[in-house]
Tab-separated table of C-alpha atoms and ligand atoms in Angstrom:
chain	number	residue	atom	x	y	z
Y	1	MET	CA	4.818	60.272	187.215
Y	2	ALA	CA	5.499	60.670	190.595
Y	3	LYS	CA	7.635	58.312	192.701
Y	4	ARG	CA	6.288	55.812	194.424
Y	5	TYR	CA	7.294	55.072	197.962
Y	6	ASN	CA	6.650	51.851	199.298
Y	7	PRO	CA	4.162	51.941	202.630
Y	8	ASN	CA	5.600	48.860	203.715
Y	9	LYS	CA	9.199	49.553	204.284
Y	10	CYS	CA	8.761	51.061	207.184
Y	11	LYS	CA	8.274	49.624	210.677
Y	12	ILE	CA	4.673	50.242	212.341
Y	13	ASN	CA	6.010	49.859	215.510
Y	14	ARG	CA	9.305	52.258	215.230
Y	15	ASN	CA	10.029	55.828	215.462
Y	16	TYR	CA	11.725	57.569	213.104
Y	17	THR	CA	13.581	60.824	212.445
Y	18	VAL	CA	13.276	62.837	209.407
Y	19	SER	CA	17.080	61.586	208.453
Y	20	ASP	CA	15.913	57.896	208.948
Y	21	ILE	CA	13.074	58.754	206.605
Y	22	ALA	CA	15.290	60.287	203.833
Y	23	LYS	CA	17.849	57.510	204.528
Y	24	LEU	CA	15.250	54.566	204.326
Y	25	TYR	CA	13.703	55.844	201.405
Y	26	GLY	CA	16.683	57.662	199.433
Y	27	VAL	CA	14.964	60.957	199.527
Y	28	HIS	CA	16.528	64.313	200.208
Y	29	LYS	CA	15.559	65.275	204.101
Y	30	ASN	CA	13.701	68.576	202.818
Y	31	THR	CA	11.149	65.801	201.189
Y	32	VAL	CA	10.452	64.578	204.240
Y	33	LYS	CA	9.947	67.960	205.992
Y	34	ASN	CA	7.534	68.138	202.871
Y	35	TRP	CA	5.805	65.340	204.101
Y	36	ILE	CA	5.396	66.873	207.098
Y	37	LYS	CA	4.133	70.193	206.041
Y	38	ARG	CA	1.525	67.997	203.696
Y	39	GLY	CA	0.499	66.277	206.999
Y	40	LEU	CA	2.720	63.300	208.220
Y	41	LYS	CA	2.013	63.830	211.735
Y	42	LYS	CA	5.111	63.861	213.984
Y	43	ILE	CA	5.133	62.420	217.698
Y	44	ASP	CA	5.357	66.315	219.456
Y	45	ASN	CA	7.451	69.124	218.585
Y	46	HIS	CA	10.370	68.485	219.996
Y	47	ARG	CA	13.611	68.340	217.719
Y	48	PRO	CA	14.657	65.881	216.131
Y	49	TYR	CA	11.135	65.607	214.880
Y	50	LEU	CA	10.175	61.643	215.772
Y	51	ILE	CA	7.454	60.293	213.573
Y	52	LEU	CA	6.068	56.814	214.162
Y	53	GLY	CA	5.980	54.006	211.703
Y	54	SER	CA	2.261	53.599	211.482
Y	55	GLU	CA	1.855	57.340	210.552
Y	56	LEU	CA	4.498	57.293	208.094
Y	57	ARG	CA	2.862	54.052	206.586
Y	58	GLU	CA	0.100	55.825	206.649
Y	59	PHE	CA	1.153	59.131	204.984
Y	60	LEU	CA	2.642	56.963	202.186
Y	61	LYS	CA	-0.529	55.085	201.120
Y	62	ASP	CA	-2.491	58.090	201.231
Y	63	LEU	CA	0.407	59.945	198.633
Y	64	ARG	CA	-0.190	57.094	196.518
Y	65	THR	CA	-3.906	58.083	196.056
Y	66	ILE	CA	-2.781	61.547	195.670
Y	67	ASN	CA	-0.496	60.881	192.984
Y	68	LYS	CA	-2.602	58.419	191.449
Y	69	ARG	CA	-5.541	60.982	190.896
Y	70	PRO	CA	-5.461	62.318	187.431
Y	71	CYS	CA	-5.498	66.049	186.309
Y	72	GLU	CA	-7.692	67.368	183.355
Y	73	PHE	CA	-5.980	68.620	180.241
Y	74	GLY	CA	-4.535	71.628	181.111
Y	75	GLU	CA	-4.240	70.886	184.862
Y	76	ILE	CA	-1.212	70.292	186.864
Y	77	TYR	CA	-1.469	68.763	190.231
Y	78	CYS	CA	-0.610	71.134	193.092
Y	79	PHE	CA	0.789	69.456	196.262
Y	80	CYS	CA	-0.245	73.091	198.250
Y	81	CYS	CA	-3.610	72.529	197.556
Y	82	ASN	CA	-3.716	68.555	197.316
Y	83	SER	CA	-5.711	69.615	194.435
Y	84	ALA	CA	-5.279	69.538	190.176
Y	85	ARG	CA	-5.023	72.816	189.141
Y	86	GLU	CA	-5.094	75.347	186.104
Y	87	PRO	CA	-1.355	77.052	186.368
Y	88	LEU	CA	-1.755	80.941	185.908
Y	89	GLN	CA	-1.383	81.957	182.391
Y	90	GLU	CA	1.678	84.402	182.702
Y	91	SER	CA	3.575	81.822	184.638
Y	92	ILE	CA	3.407	78.303	182.161
Y	93	GLU	CA	6.926	77.645	180.470
Y	94	PHE	CA	8.140	74.223	179.378
Y	95	GLU	CA	11.106	72.207	179.712
Y	96	PRO	CA	12.223	69.626	177.540
Y	97	TYR	CA	12.744	66.571	179.541
Y	98	ASN	CA	13.888	63.796	176.671
Y	99	LEU	CA	12.964	62.994	173.089
Y	100	SER	CA	9.256	61.774	174.476
Y	101	LEU	CA	8.398	64.208	177.478
Y	102	PHE	CA	8.439	67.885	178.473
Y	103	VAL	CA	8.068	69.580	181.886
Y	104	LEU	CA	5.367	71.736	182.201
Y	105	LYS	CA	6.116	74.100	184.630
Y	106	GLY	CA	3.144	76.752	186.031
Y	107	ARG	CA	2.515	78.161	189.317
Y	108	CYS	CA	-0.876	77.655	190.714
Y	109	ASN	CA	-3.704	80.125	190.433
Y	110	ILE	CA	-5.218	79.339	193.612
Y	111	CYS	CA	-2.026	79.155	196.012
Y	112	ASN	CA	0.846	80.622	193.815
Y	113	SER	CA	2.935	77.577	194.279
Y	114	LEU	CA	5.352	76.079	191.679
Y	115	MET	CA	3.706	72.901	190.104
Y	116	ASN	CA	5.198	70.733	187.346
Y	117	LYS	CA	3.561	67.674	185.122
Y	118	TYR	CA	5.638	65.599	182.674
Y	119	GLN	CA	3.831	65.623	179.306
Y	120	ARG	CA	4.055	63.890	175.857
Y	121	LEU	CA	5.834	65.825	173.266
Y	122	GLU	CA	2.856	65.381	171.263
Y	123	ASP	CA	0.713	67.156	173.420
Y	124	LEU	CA	2.721	70.288	173.293
Y	125	ALA	CA	1.279	71.730	170.221
Y	126	ARG	CA	-2.013	71.014	171.895
Y	127	LEU	CA	-1.385	72.511	175.136
Y	128	GLN	CA	0.368	75.704	173.318
Y	129	ARG	CA	-2.770	76.181	171.954
Y	130	TYR	CA	-5.017	75.512	175.078
Y	131	PHE	CA	-2.933	78.268	176.953
Y	132	ALA	CA	-2.425	80.525	174.003
Y	133	VAL	CA	1.154	80.157	174.071
Y	134	ILE	CA	3.784	78.463	175.872
Y	135	LEU	CA	7.286	79.456	175.915
Y	136	PRO	CA	10.577	77.213	176.209
Y	137	LEU	CA	12.606	77.972	179.923
Y	138	GLN	CA	15.566	79.446	178.148
Y	139	GLN	CA	13.276	81.390	175.213
Y	140	LYS	CA	11.479	83.139	178.144
Y	141	ARG	CA	14.899	83.688	180.749
Y	142	LEU	CA	16.468	85.630	177.303
Y	143	SER	CA	13.322	88.219	176.765
C	1	ZN	ZN1	-2.137	75.425	194.749
């Protein structure tokens, strides 16, 4: 359930600053900085960073493909590894989201980054068996 950003919303012949992009796509500046970390190319290292519209468009197209890549049962997509990963057993917890969904959270077993994934409530029992046990966020903090 990752957000989709329309790659065609930016103009390929324009230069964008981090705040321009944040405004254009209605995201936080940190999200844009995260995109840079994940491979969005800057024109150079001078601040404020400038990003070419054509680079932004290509990056957002890639992002869509990445987000479409399905995870196996019990895997969460790690944005740091750019790959589906199994969470570390002891890091797994869940947070109710609404009546039909919850958020499965855990740390990547390769790079230790925080990962999360929306899951259907009906999958909870199966996931709890799969991981031996997953505690709800609240309960984990209390214990
Ligand atoms: Zn990872």
